[in-house]
Coordinates of C-alpha atoms in Angstrom, one line a residue:
X1 CA -15.5 -17.7 -33.4
X2 CA -17.7 -16.6 -30.4
X3 CA -15.9 -14.8 -27.6
X4 CA -15.9 -16.5 -24.2
X5 CA -17.1 -14.4 -21.3
X6 CA -14.7 -14.7 -18.4
X7 CA -16.8 -12.5 -16.1
X8 CA -20.5 -11.4 -16.5
X9 CA -22.1 -9.2 -14.0
X10 CA -25.8 -8.2 -14.2
X11 CA -27.6 -5.7 -11.9
X12 CA -25.1 -6.0 -9.0
X13 CA -26.1 -4.2 -5.9
X14 CA -24.3 -4.3 -2.5
X15 CA -24.6 -2.5 0.8
X16 CA -22.8 -3.6 4.1
X17 CA -26.1 -3.4 6.0
X18 CA -29.8 -2.9 5.4
X19 CA -29.8 0.7 6.4
X20 CA -26.4 1.7 4.9
X21 CA -25.7 3.4 1.6
X22 CA -25.3 1.2 -1.5
X23 CA -21.6 0.7 -2.4
X24 CA -22.5 -1.0 -5.7
X25 CA -25.6 0.3 -7.5
X26 CA -27.0 -1.8 -10.4
X27 CA -23.5 -2.4 -11.7
X28 CA -23.1 -4.3 -15.0
X29 CA -19.8 -5.6 -16.5
X30 CA -18.7 -8.1 -19.1
X31 CA -15.1 -9.1 -19.4
X32 CA -14.0 -11.4 -22.3
X33 CA -11.5 -14.2 -21.7
X34 CA -7.9 -13.0 -22.1
X35 CA -8.7 -9.3 -21.6
X36 CA -6.7 -7.0 -19.4
X37 CA -8.9 -4.3 -17.8
X38 CA -8.2 -1.7 -15.2
X39 CA -10.6 0.0 -12.8
X40 CA -9.9 3.5 -11.5
X41 CA -11.9 5.5 -9.0
X42 CA -11.6 7.6 -5.9
X43 CA -10.8 6.1 -2.5
X44 CA -13.9 4.4 -1.1
X45 CA -15.7 4.3 -4.5
X46 CA -16.3 0.5 -4.3
X47 CA -13.4 -0.9 -6.3
X48 CA -12.3 -3.4 -3.7
X49 CA -15.9 -4.3 -2.9
X50 CA -16.5 -5.2 -6.5
X51 CA -13.4 -7.4 -6.6
X52 CA -14.6 -9.3 -3.5
X53 CA -17.9 -10.0 -5.2
X54 CA -16.1 -11.7 -8.1
X55 CA -15.2 -14.9 -6.3
X56 CA -17.8 -14.9 -3.5
X57 CA -15.8 -13.4 -0.7
X58 CA -18.8 -11.0 -0.6
X59 CA -21.2 -12.1 0.7
X60 CA -19.9 -15.6 1.9
X61 CA -17.0 -14.2 4.1
X62 CA -17.8 -10.5 4.2
X63 CA -21.5 -10.1 5.0
X64 CA -23.9 -7.6 3.6
X65 CA -26.9 -7.2 1.4
X66 CA -26.2 -8.4 -2.2
X67 CA -28.5 -8.5 -5.2
X68 CA -27.8 -9.3 -8.8
X69 CA -25.8 -12.0 -10.6
X70 CA -22.1 -12.6 -10.9
X71 CA -20.8 -15.4 -13.3
X72 CA -17.3 -16.6 -13.7
X73 CA -16.9 -18.6 -16.9
X74 CA -20.7 -19.4 -16.9
X75 CA -20.6 -20.4 -13.2
X76 CA -22.9 -18.5 -10.9
X77 CA -20.7 -17.5 -8.0
X78 CA -23.6 -17.9 -5.6
X79 CA -23.6 -21.7 -6.3
X80 CA -19.9 -22.3 -5.4
X81 CA -17.6 -21.8 -2.4
X82 CA -14.6 -19.5 -2.7
X83 CA -12.3 -22.5 -2.7
X84 CA -14.3 -24.2 -5.4
X85 CA -13.6 -21.2 -7.7
X86 CA -9.8 -21.1 -6.8
X87 CA -8.7 -22.6 -10.1
X88 CA -10.9 -20.1 -12.0
X89 CA -10.0 -16.9 -10.1
X90 CA -7.5 -15.6 -7.6
X91 CA -7.5 -12.2 -5.9
X92 CA -4.5 -10.3 -4.5
X93 CA -5.8 -8.0 -1.7
X94 CA -4.6 -4.5 -1.1
X95 CA -3.0 -5.6 2.2
X96 CA -0.7 -8.6 1.6
X97 CA -0.6 -9.3 5.4
X98 CA -4.1 -10.6 5.3
X99 CA -3.3 -13.4 2.8
X100 CA -0.5 -15.3 4.4
X101 CA -1.1 -18.9 5.5
X102 CA 2.5 -19.9 6.4
X103 CA 5.6 -18.4 8.0
X104 CA 8.2 -19.1 5.2
X105 CA 8.3 -17.8 1.6
X106 CA 8.9 -21.2 0.0
X107 CA 6.0 -22.7 2.0
X108 CA 3.7 -19.8 1.1
X109 CA 4.2 -20.3 -2.6
X110 CA 3.8 -24.1 -2.3
X111 CA 0.6 -23.8 -0.2
X112 CA -1.8 -23.2 -3.0
X113 CA -0.1 -25.7 -5.3
X114 CA -0.5 -28.4 -2.6
X115 CA -4.2 -27.6 -2.3
X116 CA -4.5 -27.8 -6.0
X117 CA -3.1 -31.4 -5.8
X118 CA 0.2 -30.9 -7.5
X119 CA 2.9 -33.5 -6.8
X120 CA 6.3 -32.6 -5.2
X121 CA 8.1 -32.4 -8.5
X122 CA 5.5 -30.0 -10.0
X123 CA 5.6 -27.9 -6.9
X124 CA 9.4 -27.6 -7.0
X125 CA 9.3 -26.6 -10.7
X126 CA 6.6 -24.0 -10.2
X127 CA 8.3 -22.4 -7.2
X128 CA 11.6 -22.2 -9.2
X129 CA 9.8 -20.8 -12.3
X130 CA 7.6 -18.1 -10.5
X131 CA 10.4 -17.0 -8.2
X132 CA 12.7 -16.5 -11.2
X133 CA 9.9 -14.7 -13.1
X134 CA 9.4 -12.2 -10.2
X135 CA 13.1 -12.1 -9.2
X136 CA 12.5 -13.3 -5.6
X137 CA 14.6 -16.5 -5.6
X138 CA 16.8 -14.8 -2.9
X139 CA 13.7 -14.7 -0.6
X140 CA 12.7 -18.3 -0.8
X141 CA 14.2 -19.4 2.6
X142 CA 13.4 -16.2 4.4
X143 CA 10.8 -15.8 7.1
X144 CA 7.7 -13.7 6.0
X145 CA 7.9 -11.7 9.2
X146 CA 11.2 -10.2 8.2
X147 CA 10.2 -9.1 4.7
X148 CA 9.4 -5.5 3.6
X149 CA 5.8 -4.7 2.5
X150 CA 6.9 -4.7 -1.1
X151 CA 8.6 -8.1 -0.8
X152 CA 5.4 -9.4 0.9
X153 CA 3.4 -8.2 -2.0
X154 CA 5.6 -10.0 -4.4
X155 CA 5.4 -13.2 -2.4
X156 CA 1.6 -13.2 -2.5
X157 CA 1.7 -12.4 -6.2
X158 CA 4.0 -15.3 -6.8
X159 CA 1.8 -17.7 -4.8
X160 CA -1.2 -16.7 -7.0
X161 CA 0.6 -16.8 -10.3
X162 CA 2.0 -20.3 -9.5
X163 CA -1.6 -21.6 -9.3
X164 CA -2.2 -20.3 -12.9
X165 CA -5.8 -19.2 -12.4
X166 CA -7.9 -18.3 -15.5
X167 CA -8.6 -14.9 -13.9
X168 CA -6.0 -12.9 -11.9
X169 CA -7.4 -10.0 -9.9
X170 CA -5.0 -7.4 -8.5
X171 CA -6.1 -4.8 -5.9
X172 CA -3.5 -2.0 -5.9
X173 CA -0.6 -4.3 -7.0
X174 CA 2.0 -1.5 -7.2
X175 CA 1.1 0.0 -3.8
X176 CA 4.3 -1.2 -2.1
X177 CA 6.6 -1.6 -5.1
X178 CA 9.6 0.5 -6.0
X179 CA 9.6 2.1 -9.5
X180 CA 11.8 -0.5 -11.1
X181 CA 9.7 -3.4 -9.7
X182 CA 6.6 -1.6 -10.9
X183 CA 7.9 -1.4 -14.4
X184 CA 8.9 -5.0 -14.4
X185 CA 5.5 -6.1 -13.1
X186 CA 3.8 -4.5 -16.1
X187 CA 6.0 -6.6 -18.4
X188 CA 5.4 -9.8 -16.3
X189 CA 1.6 -9.4 -16.4
X190 CA 1.6 -8.8 -20.2
X191 CA 3.8 -11.9 -20.5
X192 CA 1.4 -14.0 -18.4
X193 CA -1.6 -12.7 -20.3
X194 CA 0.0 -13.6 -23.6
X195 CA 1.4 -17.0 -22.6
X196 CA -1.6 -18.4 -20.7
X197 CA -4.4 -16.2 -22.0
X198 CA -5.0 -15.2 -18.4
X199 CA -7.7 -12.6 -17.9
X200 CA -6.4 -9.8 -15.6
X201 CA -8.4 -7.3 -13.6
X202 CA -6.5 -4.4 -12.0
X203 CA -7.8 -1.9 -9.5
X204 CA -5.3 1.0 -9.3
X205 CA -4.6 4.7 -8.7
X206 CA -1.4 4.7 -10.8
X207 CA -2.4 6.0 -14.3
X208 CA 1.1 5.1 -15.7
X209 CA 0.6 1.5 -14.7
X210 CA -2.8 0.9 -16.2
X211 CA -1.9 2.0 -19.7
X212 CA -1.1 -1.7 -20.3
X213 CA -4.8 -2.4 -20.3
X214 CA -7.1 -3.0 -23.3
X215 CA -9.9 -1.2 -21.4
X216 CA -9.8 1.3 -18.5
X217 CA -13.0 1.7 -16.5
X218 CA -14.0 4.3 -13.9
X219 CA -16.0 3.6 -10.7
X220 CA -18.4 6.3 -9.6
X221 CA -21.7 6.2 -7.7
X222 CA -21.5 2.4 -7.5
X223 CA -21.3 2.0 -11.3
X224 CA -18.7 1.5 -14.0
X225 CA -18.2 3.6 -17.1
X226 CA -15.4 4.0 -19.6
X227 CA -12.6 6.2 -18.2
X228 CA -12.8 9.7 -19.6
X229 CA -9.8 11.4 -18.1
X230 CA -11.3 12.3 -14.7
X231 CA -8.0 11.8 -12.9
X232 CA -5.6 13.1 -15.5
X233 CA -5.0 16.5 -14.0
X234 CA -2.5 16.3 -11.1
X235 CA -1.7 19.6 -9.5
X236 CA 1.5 19.2 -7.5
X237 CA 1.9 21.7 -4.7
X238 CA 5.6 22.4 -4.2
X239 CA 6.6 22.9 -0.5
X240 CA 9.1 25.6 0.5
X241 CA 10.4 24.3 3.9
X242 CA 11.5 26.8 6.5
X243 CA 14.7 25.1 7.5
X244 CA 16.8 26.3 10.5
X245 CA 20.5 25.6 10.9
X246 CA 19.9 23.4 14.0
X247 CA 19.9 19.6 13.8
X248 CA 16.7 18.2 15.3
X249 CA 17.8 14.6 14.7
X250 CA 21.2 12.9 14.3
X251 CA 21.8 9.3 13.5
X252 CA 25.3 7.9 14.1
X253 CA 26.7 4.6 12.8
X254 CA 23.3 2.9 13.0
X255 CA 23.3 -0.9 12.6
X256 CA 20.4 -3.3 12.8
X257 CA 20.2 -7.1 12.4
X258 CA 17.2 -9.4 12.1
X259 CA 18.5 -12.7 13.4
X260 CA 21.8 -12.9 11.5
X261 CA 20.7 -10.8 8.5
X262 CA 22.1 -7.2 8.4
X263 CA 19.3 -4.8 7.5
X264 CA 21.0 -1.5 8.4
X265 CA 24.8 -1.2 8.0
X266 CA 26.3 2.0 9.4
X267 CA 23.7 4.8 8.7
X268 CA 24.9 8.3 9.4
X269 CA 22.3 11.1 8.9
X270 CA 21.7 14.6 10.1
X271 CA 18.2 16.2 9.8
X272 CA 17.7 19.9 10.4
X273 CA 14.6 21.4 12.0
X274 CA 12.0 22.2 9.3
X275 CA 13.3 19.9 6.6
X276 CA 11.1 17.7 4.5
X277 CA 13.4 14.7 3.9
X278 CA 12.6 12.1 1.3
X279 CA 13.9 8.5 1.7
X280 CA 13.9 6.3 -1.4
X281 CA 15.3 2.9 -2.4
X282 CA 14.4 -0.5 -3.6
X283 CA 12.1 -3.0 -1.8
X284 CA 13.8 -4.5 1.2
X285 CA 16.6 -1.9 1.3
X286 CA 16.0 -0.9 5.0
X287 CA 13.9 2.3 4.7
X288 CA 11.0 1.2 7.0
X289 CA 13.6 -0.5 9.4
X290 CA 15.4 2.9 9.7
X291 CA 12.1 4.7 10.5
X292 CA 11.1 2.1 13.1
X293 CA 14.5 2.3 14.8
X294 CA 14.0 6.1 15.1
X295 CA 10.7 5.7 16.9
X296 CA 11.8 2.8 19.1
X297 CA 9.7 0.1 17.6
X298 CA 13.0 -1.6 16.8
X299 CA 16.2 -1.2 18.8
X300 CA 19.6 -0.8 16.9
X301 CA 22.3 -3.4 17.5
X302 CA 24.8 -0.6 17.4
X303 CA 24.8 3.2 17.0
X304 CA 23.1 6.3 18.4
X305 CA 19.9 8.3 17.6
X306 CA 20.1 11.8 19.0
X307 CA 16.9 13.9 19.2
X308 CA 17.5 17.4 20.4
X309 CA 20.8 16.5 22.0
X310 CA 19.4 13.5 23.8
X311 CA 20.2 9.9 22.9
X312 CA 16.8 8.2 22.6
X313 CA 18.1 4.7 21.7
X314 CA 16.9 3.3 25.1
X315 CA 14.1 5.7 25.7
X316 CA 10.6 4.0 26.1
X317 CA 8.5 4.3 23.0
X318 CA 5.6 6.0 24.8
X319 CA 7.9 8.9 25.4
X320 CA 9.4 9.0 21.9
X321 CA 6.0 9.2 20.2
X322 CA 5.2 12.4 22.1
X323 CA 7.8 14.1 19.9
X324 CA 8.1 11.8 16.9
X325 CA 5.0 10.5 15.1
X326 CA 5.1 7.5 12.8
X327 CA 2.6 6.3 10.2
X328 CA 2.9 2.6 9.3
X329 CA 2.7 1.3 5.7
X330 CA -0.2 -0.9 6.9
X331 CA -3.0 1.5 8.1
X332 CA -4.7 -1.2 10.2
X333 CA -1.8 -1.2 12.7
X334 CA -2.9 2.0 14.4
X335 CA -6.7 1.8 14.4
X336 CA -8.0 1.4 17.9
X337 CA -11.4 3.1 18.3
X338 CA -14.9 2.4 17.1
X339 CA -15.6 5.6 15.2
X340 CA -13.4 7.7 12.9
X341 CA -13.8 10.8 15.2
X342 CA -12.7 9.0 18.3
X343 CA -9.8 7.4 16.3
X344 CA -8.4 10.7 15.1
X345 CA -8.6 12.1 18.7
X346 CA -7.0 9.0 20.2
X347 CA -3.3 9.9 19.9
X348 CA -3.9 13.5 21.0
X349 CA -5.8 12.4 24.0
X350 CA -3.0 10.0 25.0
X351 CA -0.3 12.6 24.8
X352 CA -2.4 14.9 27.0
X353 CA -3.5 17.6 24.6
X354 CA -6.6 19.8 25.4
X355 CA -9.8 17.9 24.7
X356 CA -11.9 20.8 23.5
X357 CA -9.3 22.1 21.2
X358 CA -8.6 18.6 19.8
X359 CA -12.3 18.1 19.1
X360 CA -12.6 21.4 17.2
X361 CA -9.4 20.7 15.2
X362 CA -10.5 17.1 14.5
X363 CA -13.8 18.2 13.0
X364 CA -12.0 20.8 10.8
X365 CA -9.3 18.5 9.5
X366 CA -11.9 15.7 8.9
X367 CA -13.7 18.1 6.7
X368 CA -10.5 19.1 4.8
X369 CA -9.7 15.4 4.1
X370 CA -13.2 14.5 3.0
X371 CA -14.0 12.3 6.0
X372 CA -16.8 14.2 7.7
X373 CA -19.5 11.8 6.4
X374 CA -17.5 9.0 8.1
X375 CA -17.0 10.5 11.5
X376 CA -19.3 8.0 13.2
X377 CA -18.2 5.1 11.0
X378 CA -16.1 2.2 12.4
X379 CA -12.6 2.6 10.8
X380 CA -12.5 -1.1 10.1
X381 CA -15.2 -0.6 7.5
X382 CA -13.3 2.0 5.5
X383 CA -11.3 1.5 2.4
X384 CA -7.5 1.4 2.6
X385 CA -7.3 4.9 1.2
X386 CA -9.8 6.2 3.8
X387 CA -7.9 4.4 6.6
X388 CA -4.7 6.1 5.4
X389 CA -6.3 9.5 5.6
X390 CA -7.5 8.7 9.2
X391 CA -4.0 7.7 10.2
X392 CA -2.5 11.0 8.8
X393 CA -5.2 13.2 10.5
X394 CA -4.7 11.5 13.9
X395 CA -0.9 12.0 13.7
X396 CA -1.2 15.7 12.7
X397 CA -3.5 16.3 15.6
X398 CA -0.9 14.9 18.0
X399 CA 1.4 17.8 17.1
X400 CA 4.7 16.0 17.1
X401 CA 8.0 17.8 16.2
X402 CA 8.9 15.2 13.7
X403 CA 6.5 13.3 11.5
X404 CA 7.6 10.1 9.7
X405 CA 5.3 8.9 7.0
X406 CA 5.8 5.4 5.4
X407 CA 4.3 5.3 2.0
X408 CA 1.7 8.0 2.9
X409 CA -0.2 8.1 -0.4
X410 CA -0.8 4.3 -0.7
X411 CA -4.5 3.8 -1.5
X412 CA -5.1 7.5 -2.1
X413 CA -6.7 8.7 -5.3
X414 CA -5.2 11.8 -7.0
X415 CA -7.5 14.3 -5.3
X416 CA -6.7 13.1 -1.8
X417 CA -3.0 12.8 -2.8
X418 CA -3.0 16.5 -3.6
X419 CA -4.9 17.3 -0.3
X420 CA -2.2 15.3 1.6
X421 CA 0.6 17.3 -0.1
X422 CA -1.1 20.6 0.7
X423 CA -1.7 19.5 4.3
X424 CA 1.9 18.4 4.8
X425 CA 3.2 21.7 3.3
X426 CA 1.0 23.7 5.6
X427 CA 2.1 21.7 8.7
X428 CA 5.7 22.1 7.7
X429 CA 5.3 25.9 7.4
X430 CA 4.2 25.8 11.1
X431 CA 7.6 24.2 12.0
X432 CA 7.0 20.4 11.6
X433 CA 10.0 18.4 10.4
X434 CA 8.8 15.7 8.0
X435 CA 10.4 12.5 6.8
X436 CA 8.7 10.8 3.9
X437 CA 9.5 7.2 2.9
X438 CA 8.0 6.5 -0.5
X439 CA 8.3 4.9 -3.9
X440 CA 6.3 7.7 -5.5
X441 CA 8.9 9.9 -6.9
X442 CA 6.4 12.6 -8.0
X443 CA 5.4 12.9 -4.3
X444 CA 9.0 12.9 -3.1
X445 CA 10.2 15.5 -5.7
X446 CA 7.3 17.9 -5.1
X447 CA 7.5 17.7 -1.3
X448 CA 11.1 17.3 -0.2
X449 CA 14.0 19.7 0.0
X450 CA 16.4 16.8 0.2
X451 CA 16.3 13.1 -0.9
X452 CA 18.5 10.3 0.3
X453 CA 18.8 6.8 -1.2
X454 CA 19.1 3.7 0.9
X455 CA 20.4 0.5 -0.7
X456 CA 21.4 -2.7 1.2
X457 CA 21.2 -0.8 4.5
X458 CA 23.5 2.1 3.5
X459 CA 22.9 5.6 2.3
X460 CA 24.3 6.0 -1.2
X461 CA 24.2 8.7 -3.9
X462 CA 20.6 9.4 -4.7
X463 CA 21.6 10.7 -8.2
X464 CA 22.8 7.2 -9.0
X465 CA 19.3 5.8 -8.2
X466 CA 17.5 8.4 -10.4
X467 CA 20.0 7.7 -13.3
X468 CA 19.2 3.9 -12.9
X469 CA 15.4 4.7 -13.1
X470 CA 16.1 6.8 -16.2
X471 CA 18.0 4.0 -17.9
X472 CA 15.1 1.6 -17.0
X473 CA 12.6 4.0 -18.6
X474 CA 14.7 4.2 -21.7
X475 CA 14.5 0.4 -22.1

């Protein structure tokens, strides 16, 4: 029996403009129906660009210079609109925020089903089935605005799975998921592949996740080749924080509600100067909410936040950020300028640091993070991993006393993850106190002198969490 080609790409070339460098360079790929393949590669290597070519987002919605042929189940993508191909192929973007069409979880999952022409009974059944599959039934009547990044990612995934496309394309699907959710997702995708013969394409940095694939490919110089272990070596620098006995930050009985939903429920925490504190916990547990209360983006319903013996609960955010820097999970939230160089200097300029010194330091740190070639590039045109590096560089240049990083290595390849760790160790040695919110336990364990676990808005025993993960691995 002849194999059916789900995807066939011949001589694909793409550049974002006539005079810019090719992102895809005579790329060829054949994916058989029912295959699971993963694509690895460094940040900015062209993985997401390739995925956007699969259903015509490039060049129909994202403009550029494209040559070559892309076929989906014998259909030339050039001859169809993105919506025409929606039953054949669905793509989950790196940033889930860009894919929402409604304001409520149930409505979001039903949106694609309604467009597909399903009747009310079918829609109800599919919503119940997919929410049970992904264990998000408890979210169905929640507002999307109040969800964590991981929960948003699961909702988008649910909306795509519900449509039952022939091809499911996932761009960094584990980026915002906790370890237990990540492990469950592997099982779910294998189940979908087996039950519906769904072809699955995954772009990832997590080597442990992609071992579910029949083929692993590596993107380099705009082309794909079989993966040969280029990313296997993962040197983990271990920080040795210089901790003083003084508390730089104290949090007392902190509570926060979103509408009537309790997100934080009596947080008590003391952080000493020079610490590197890791915060872990499941999706939706309140980790990012705690961070945003500290910097004044959210205001607690009860409790105190003491920075250097001063209660900052009611302090204006523009004064807080001079001392406490914060990096969002979504890198687009803090991109304001038209070039990378101007962007990394933006924060330092606004807090009044010396312009000449900032310029010199900016050029040096851009070099260290592999961003010199992009110093005149619009940050909006960068990959998620590159944007993340820009965020981190701009915060370090602001020279805060405390730096809070929310999922700092999302979208970073292993080389840049190591550079990030080395840079954080170095800045910590100079006296910077660092708080890292992350699902990446390798990052947390190699960086942090102390780890706390948040669950349902409370700090609980972190050892219990690690034991739970170990039990999950054993199964």
